[in-house]
Each structure stands twice: as C-alpha cells, then as structure tokens.
Amino acid sequence: MNIKKIQQITKKHLKKIKELKAKQSKLVKVFFEISDKADIEKIRNDIKSL
C-alpha cells in the first residue's frame, strides 16, 4: 500500500471516531438527564436485571 492510500484511510477512521465520540457524549448527556428525573435506584435495578 502506498502512503496516500494509508493517509486517506486514516482520515476516514479519524472522522468516524469523531462522529462516534459526539454520539457517545450525546447519549451520556441524555442518560444523565433521564437519571436526574427518574429514580436512580430503579435504573440501577433495571441494569442489574439485564
């Protein structure tokens, strides 16, 4: 493989990683908003029962 090809692939991966991190932080934010409103003990029990 030549270097340009590797660089292109790396750029694609970095972009994907950025997108995933953005999605992840959004999910975490939503989760904390939910847990603030809901009973945290109930959520813990739900997670344990999985």
One Martini backbone bead per residue (centre of mass of N, CA, C, O) as a GRO file, in nm:
protein
   50
    1MET     BB    1   0.098   0.035   0.019
    2ASN     BB    2   0.046   0.356   0.003
    3ILE     BB    3   0.049   0.651   0.172
    4LYS     BB    4  -0.209   0.785   0.067
    5LYS     BB    5  -0.399   0.555   0.136
    6ILE     BB    6  -0.345   0.557   0.439
    7GLN     BB    7  -0.434   0.851   0.488
    8GLN     BB    8  -0.725   0.817   0.399
    9ILE     BB    9  -0.803   0.603   0.605
   10THR     BB   10  -0.731   0.766   0.856
   11LYS     BB   11  -0.930   0.997   0.808
   12LYS     BB   12  -1.184   0.825   0.816
   13HIS     BB   13  -1.143   0.719   1.104
   14LEU     BB   14  -1.134   0.992   1.250
   15LYS     BB   15  -1.416   1.078   1.169
   16LYS     BB   16  -1.565   0.843   1.300
   17ILE     BB   17  -1.464   0.891   1.587
   18LYS     BB   18  -1.588   1.170   1.618
   19GLU     BB   19  -1.881   1.080   1.577
   20LEU     BB   20  -1.890   0.876   1.811
   21LYS     BB   21  -1.820   1.076   2.036
   22ALA     BB   22  -2.065   1.256   1.994
   23LYS     BB   23  -2.276   1.039   2.044
   24GLN     BB   24  -2.181   0.955   2.323
   25SER     BB   25  -2.216   1.230   2.469
   26LYS     BB   26  -2.516   1.243   2.411
   27LEU     BB   27  -2.600   0.987   2.562
   28VAL     BB   28  -2.491   1.068   2.838
   29LYS     BB   29  -2.663   1.319   2.869
   30VAL     BB   30  -2.936   1.178   2.850
   31PHE     BB   31  -2.894   0.984   3.084
   32PHE     BB   32  -2.865   1.206   3.303
   33GLU     BB   33  -3.138   1.335   3.259
   34ILE     BB   34  -3.298   1.085   3.330
   35SER     BB   35  -3.171   1.028   3.616
   36ASP     BB   36  -3.271   1.294   3.738
   37LYS     BB   37  -3.580   1.227   3.706
   38ALA     BB   38  -3.537   0.955   3.796
   39ASP     BB   39  -3.500   0.664   3.966
   40ILE     BB   40  -3.194   0.541   4.033
   41GLU     BB   41  -3.257   0.268   4.161
   42LYS     BB   42  -3.426   0.158   3.927
   43ILE     BB   43  -3.203   0.165   3.716
   44ARG     BB   44  -3.010  -0.024   3.861
   45ASN     BB   45  -3.204  -0.267   3.865
   46ASP     BB   46  -3.235  -0.288   3.560
   47ILE     BB   47  -2.936  -0.343   3.500
   48LYS     BB   48  -2.904  -0.599   3.680
   49SER     BB   49  -3.139  -0.764   3.520
   50LEU     BB   50  -2.975  -0.801   3.238
   0.00000   0.00000   0.00000
